[in-house]
Amino acid sequence: MQIGEFIEATSRLEQYYGKEYTNEQRQIMFDEIKDFPIERYRRLISAVIRKSKYLPKVADIMEVNIE
């Protein structure tokens, strides 16, 4: 996954929850999940939106990935 793809996909989370990640949080998240294919990450975002009440952290995304 490229950083631009990640930012575009992650913005969906930010728009849905009405909150924004800091630049530092985005960079840490990208470093942790950059090896995921972008389509997989987009599917994870959709799953997280259905499951989580709050703007998710990396641990929440990884938990959904395992499920």
PDB file of N, CA and C in Angstrom, residues 14-66:
ATOM      1  N   GLU A  14     -12.204   8.953   9.233  1.00  0.00           N
ATOM      2  CA  GLU A  14     -12.250  10.279   9.849  1.00  0.00           C
ATOM      3  C   GLU A  14     -13.577  10.978   9.527  1.00  0.00           C
ATOM      4  N   GLN A  15     -14.035  10.843   8.300  1.00  0.00           N
ATOM      5  CA  GLN A  15     -15.303  11.469   7.925  1.00  0.00           C
ATOM      6  C   GLN A  15     -16.467  10.810   8.654  1.00  0.00           C
ATOM      7  N   TYR A  16     -16.443   9.491   8.737  1.00  0.00           N
ATOM      8  CA  TYR A  16     -17.533   8.778   9.397  1.00  0.00           C
ATOM      9  C   TYR A  16     -17.632   9.145  10.881  1.00  0.00           C
ATOM     10  N   TYR A  17     -16.494   9.149  11.570  1.00  0.00           N
ATOM     11  CA  TYR A  17     -16.501   9.401  13.009  1.00  0.00           C
ATOM     12  C   TYR A  17     -16.443  10.889  13.360  1.00  0.00           C
ATOM     13  N   GLY A  18     -16.221  11.742  12.369  1.00  0.00           N
ATOM     14  CA  GLY A  18     -16.191  13.177  12.626  1.00  0.00           C
ATOM     15  C   GLY A  18     -15.003  13.617  13.453  1.00  0.00           C
ATOM     16  N   LYS A  19     -13.915  12.851  13.370  1.00  0.00           N
ATOM     17  CA  LYS A  19     -12.691  13.174  14.099  1.00  0.00           C
ATOM     18  C   LYS A  19     -11.516  12.922  13.172  1.00  0.00           C
ATOM     19  N   GLU A  20     -10.369  13.504  13.503  1.00  0.00           N
ATOM     20  CA  GLU A  20      -9.183  13.327  12.671  1.00  0.00           C
ATOM     21  C   GLU A  20      -8.038  12.743  13.486  1.00  0.00           C
ATOM     22  N   TYR A  21      -7.262  11.903  12.822  1.00  0.00           N
ATOM     23  CA  TYR A  21      -6.014  11.423  13.410  1.00  0.00           C
ATOM     24  C   TYR A  21      -4.975  12.529  13.289  1.00  0.00           C
ATOM     25  N   THR A  22      -4.026  12.575  14.203  1.00  0.00           N
ATOM     26  CA  THR A  22      -2.909  13.506  14.062  1.00  0.00           C
ATOM     27  C   THR A  22      -1.966  12.953  12.993  1.00  0.00           C
ATOM     28  N   ASN A  23      -1.071  13.788  12.507  1.00  0.00           N
ATOM     29  CA  ASN A  23      -0.083  13.324  11.526  1.00  0.00           C
ATOM     30  C   ASN A  23       0.768  12.198  12.099  1.00  0.00           C
ATOM     31  N   GLU A  24       1.097  12.296  13.366  1.00  0.00           N
ATOM     32  CA  GLU A  24       1.901  11.272  14.017  1.00  0.00           C
ATOM     33  C   GLU A  24       1.136   9.943  14.086  1.00  0.00           C
ATOM     34  N   GLN A  25      -0.159  10.016  14.434  1.00  0.00           N
ATOM     35  CA  GLN A  25      -0.977   8.807  14.496  1.00  0.00           C
ATOM     36  C   GLN A  25      -1.089   8.164  13.110  1.00  0.00           C
ATOM     37  N   ARG A  26      -1.298   8.985  12.085  1.00  0.00           N
ATOM     38  CA  ARG A  26      -1.383   8.452  10.723  1.00  0.00           C
ATOM     39  C   ARG A  26      -0.095   7.748  10.331  1.00  0.00           C
ATOM     40  N   GLN A  27       1.038   8.354  10.665  1.00  0.00           N
ATOM     41  CA  GLN A  27       2.326   7.761  10.300  1.00  0.00           C
ATOM     42  C   GLN A  27       2.540   6.430  11.019  1.00  0.00           C
ATOM     43  N   ILE A  28       2.213   6.377  12.300  1.00  0.00           N
ATOM     44  CA  ILE A  28       2.346   5.127  13.063  1.00  0.00           C
ATOM     45  C   ILE A  28       1.415   4.060  12.490  1.00  0.00           C
ATOM     46  N   MET A  29       0.186   4.443  12.195  1.00  0.00           N
ATOM     47  CA  MET A  29      -0.759   3.486  11.618  1.00  0.00           C
ATOM     48  C   MET A  29      -0.235   2.962  10.289  1.00  0.00           C
ATOM     49  N   PHE A  30       0.244   3.859   9.444  1.00  0.00           N
ATOM     50  CA  PHE A  30       0.763   3.433   8.147  1.00  0.00           C
ATOM     51  C   PHE A  30       1.944   2.481   8.321  1.00  0.00           C
ATOM     52  N   ASP A  31       2.848   2.809   9.220  1.00  0.00           N
ATOM     53  CA  ASP A  31       4.015   1.945   9.453  1.00  0.00           C
ATOM     54  C   ASP A  31       3.588   0.541   9.879  1.00  0.00           C
ATOM     55  N   GLU A  32       2.505   0.447  10.630  1.00  0.00           N
ATOM     56  CA  GLU A  32       2.050  -0.848  11.134  1.00  0.00           C
ATOM     57  C   GLU A  32       1.289  -1.677  10.101  1.00  0.00           C
ATOM     58  N   ILE A  33       0.622  -1.023   9.156  1.00  0.00           N
ATOM     59  CA  ILE A  33      -0.223  -1.779   8.226  1.00  0.00           C
ATOM     60  C   ILE A  33       0.147  -1.584   6.764  1.00  0.00           C
ATOM     61  N   LYS A  34       1.288  -1.002   6.481  1.00  0.00           N
ATOM     62  CA  LYS A  34       1.662  -0.705   5.094  1.00  0.00           C
ATOM     63  C   LYS A  34       1.831  -1.946   4.220  1.00  0.00           C
ATOM     64  N   ASP A  35       2.009  -3.108   4.826  1.00  0.00           N
ATOM     65  CA  ASP A  35       2.174  -4.328   4.042  1.00  0.00           C
ATOM     66  C   ASP A  35       0.845  -4.934   3.599  1.00  0.00           C
ATOM     67  N   PHE A  36      -0.268  -4.393   4.097  1.00  0.00           N
ATOM     68  CA  PHE A  36      -1.584  -4.873   3.664  1.00  0.00           C
ATOM     69  C   PHE A  36      -1.858  -4.376   2.244  1.00  0.00           C
ATOM     70  N   PRO A  37      -2.466  -5.200   1.419  1.00  0.00           N
ATOM     71  CA  PRO A  37      -2.939  -4.680   0.123  1.00  0.00           C
ATOM     72  C   PRO A  37      -4.028  -3.635   0.381  1.00  0.00           C
ATOM     73  N   ILE A  38      -4.107  -2.624  -0.460  1.00  0.00           N
ATOM     74  CA  ILE A  38      -5.064  -1.542  -0.248  1.00  0.00           C
ATOM     75  C   ILE A  38      -6.503  -2.048  -0.217  1.00  0.00           C
ATOM     76  N   GLU A  39      -6.830  -3.020  -1.052  1.00  0.00           N
ATOM     77  CA  GLU A  39      -8.204  -3.538  -1.050  1.00  0.00           C
ATOM     78  C   GLU A  39      -8.537  -4.206   0.284  1.00  0.00           C
ATOM     79  N   ARG A  40      -7.568  -4.902   0.856  1.00  0.00           N
ATOM     80  CA  ARG A  40      -7.776  -5.522   2.172  1.00  0.00           C
ATOM     81  C   ARG A  40      -8.027  -4.443   3.225  1.00  0.00           C
ATOM     82  N   TYR A  41      -7.232  -3.380   3.184  1.00  0.00           N
ATOM     83  CA  TYR A  41      -7.386  -2.294   4.145  1.00  0.00           C
ATOM     84  C   TYR A  41      -8.753  -1.642   4.004  1.00  0.00           C
ATOM     85  N   ARG A  42      -9.218  -1.439   2.784  1.00  0.00           N
ATOM     86  CA  ARG A  42     -10.543  -0.852   2.577  1.00  0.00           C
ATOM     87  C   ARG A  42     -11.646  -1.744   3.149  1.00  0.00           C
ATOM     88  N   ARG A  43     -11.502  -3.050   2.974  1.00  0.00           N
ATOM     89  CA  ARG A  43     -12.491  -3.975   3.550  1.00  0.00           C
ATOM     90  C   ARG A  43     -12.447  -3.924   5.081  1.00  0.00           C
ATOM     91  N   LEU A  44     -11.249  -3.805   5.636  1.00  0.00           N
ATOM     92  CA  LEU A  44     -11.112  -3.692   7.092  1.00  0.00           C
ATOM     93  C   LEU A  44     -11.785  -2.421   7.602  1.00  0.00           C
ATOM     94  N   ILE A  45     -11.625  -1.336   6.880  1.00  0.00           N
ATOM     95  CA  ILE A  45     -12.262  -0.079   7.279  1.00  0.00           C
ATOM     96  C   ILE A  45     -13.779  -0.258   7.329  1.00  0.00           C
ATOM     97  N   SER A  46     -14.334  -0.889   6.313  1.00  0.00           N
ATOM     98  CA  SER A  46     -15.782  -1.127   6.300  1.00  0.00           C
ATOM     99  C   SER A  46     -16.204  -1.975   7.494  1.00  0.00           C
ATOM    100  N   ALA A  47     -15.435  -2.996   7.794  1.00  0.00           N
ATOM    101  CA  ALA A  47     -15.750  -3.867   8.932  1.00  0.00           C
ATOM    102  C   ALA A  47     -15.639  -3.110  10.253  1.00  0.00           C
ATOM    103  N   VAL A  48     -14.631  -2.270  10.387  1.00  0.00           N
ATOM    104  CA  VAL A  48     -14.436  -1.499  11.619  1.00  0.00           C
ATOM    105  C   VAL A  48     -15.597  -0.528  11.813  1.00  0.00           C
ATOM    106  N   ILE A  49     -16.049   0.091  10.724  1.00  0.00           N
ATOM    107  CA  ILE A  49     -17.179   1.030  10.830  1.00  0.00           C
ATOM    108  C   ILE A  49     -18.418   0.309  11.355  1.00  0.00           C
ATOM    109  N   ARG A  50     -18.615  -0.918  10.933  1.00  0.00           N
ATOM    110  CA  ARG A  50     -19.772  -1.682  11.411  1.00  0.00           C
ATOM    111  C   ARG A  50     -19.630  -2.099  12.872  1.00  0.00           C
ATOM    112  N   LYS A  51     -18.400  -2.239  13.350  1.00  0.00           N
ATOM    113  CA  LYS A  51     -18.165  -2.789  14.681  1.00  0.00           C
ATOM    114  C   LYS A  51     -17.873  -1.743  15.768  1.00  0.00           C
ATOM    115  N   SER A  52     -17.136  -0.730  15.436  1.00  0.00           N
ATOM    116  CA  SER A  52     -16.608   0.188  16.448  1.00  0.00           C
ATOM    117  C   SER A  52     -17.455   1.449  16.596  1.00  0.00           C
ATOM    118  N   LYS A  53     -17.652   1.866  17.841  1.00  0.00           N
ATOM    119  CA  LYS A  53     -18.402   3.085  18.121  1.00  0.00           C
ATOM    120  C   LYS A  53     -17.516   4.325  18.048  1.00  0.00           C
ATOM    121  N   TYR A  54     -16.205   4.128  18.149  1.00  0.00           N
ATOM    122  CA  TYR A  54     -15.276   5.244  18.224  1.00  0.00           C
ATOM    123  C   TYR A  54     -14.203   5.123  17.147  1.00  0.00           C
ATOM    124  N   LEU A  55     -13.567   6.227  16.836  1.00  0.00           N
ATOM    125  CA  LEU A  55     -12.476   6.249  15.859  1.00  0.00           C
ATOM    126  C   LEU A  55     -11.444   5.196  16.253  1.00  0.00           C
ATOM    127  N   PRO A  56     -11.218   4.207  15.401  1.00  0.00           N
ATOM    128  CA  PRO A  56     -10.380   3.074  15.782  1.00  0.00           C
ATOM    129  C   PRO A  56      -8.889   3.384  15.815  1.00  0.00           C
ATOM    130  N   LYS A  57      -8.206   2.639  16.632  1.00  0.00           N
ATOM    131  CA  LYS A  57      -6.743   2.657  16.704  1.00  0.00           C
ATOM    132  C   LYS A  57      -6.228   1.434  15.949  1.00  0.00           C
ATOM    133  N   VAL A  58      -4.921   1.319  15.822  1.00  0.00           N
ATOM    134  CA  VAL A  58      -4.320   0.192  15.105  1.00  0.00           C
ATOM    135  C   VAL A  58      -4.786  -1.135  15.703  1.00  0.00           C
ATOM    136  N   ALA A  59      -4.852  -1.221  17.014  1.00  0.00           N
ATOM    137  CA  ALA A  59      -5.255  -2.466  17.671  1.00  0.00           C
ATOM    138  C   ALA A  59      -6.665  -2.883  17.247  1.00  0.00           C
ATOM    139  N   ASP A  60      -7.560  -1.919  17.077  1.00  0.00           N
ATOM    140  CA  ASP A  60      -8.920  -2.230  16.650  1.00  0.00           C
ATOM    141  C   ASP A  60      -8.936  -2.778  15.221  1.00  0.00           C
ATOM    142  N   ILE A  61      -8.142  -2.174  14.353  1.00  0.00           N
ATOM    143  CA  ILE A  61      -8.066  -2.632  12.964  1.00  0.00           C
ATOM    144  C   ILE A  61      -7.452  -4.008  12.901  1.00  0.00           C
ATOM    145  N   MET A  62      -6.407  -4.253  13.661  1.00  0.00           N
ATOM    146  CA  MET A  62      -5.759  -5.574  13.674  1.00  0.00           C
ATOM    147  C   MET A  62      -6.694  -6.641  14.237  1.00  0.00           C
ATOM    148  N   GLU A  63      -7.492  -6.281  15.227  1.00  0.00           N
ATOM    149  CA  GLU A  63      -8.441  -7.230  15.803  1.00  0.00           C
ATOM    150  C   GLU A  63      -9.471  -7.657  14.762  1.00  0.00           C
ATOM    151  N   VAL A  64      -9.973  -6.714  14.003  1.00  0.00           N
ATOM    152  CA  VAL A  64     -10.930  -7.032  12.941  1.00  0.00           C
ATOM    153  C   VAL A  64     -10.249  -7.863  11.867  1.00  0.00           C
ATOM    154  N   ASN A  65      -8.997  -7.603  11.595  1.00  0.00           N
ATOM    155  CA  ASN A  65      -8.245  -8.373  10.597  1.00  0.00           C
ATOM    156  C   ASN A  65      -8.155  -9.846  10.996  1.00  0.00           C
ATOM    157  N   ILE A  66      -7.967 -10.101  12.281  1.00  0.00           N
ATOM    158  CA  ILE A  66      -7.857 -11.470  12.774  1.00  0.00           C
ATOM    159  C   ILE A  66      -9.201 -12.188  12.672  1.00  0.00           C
TER     160      ILE A  66
END
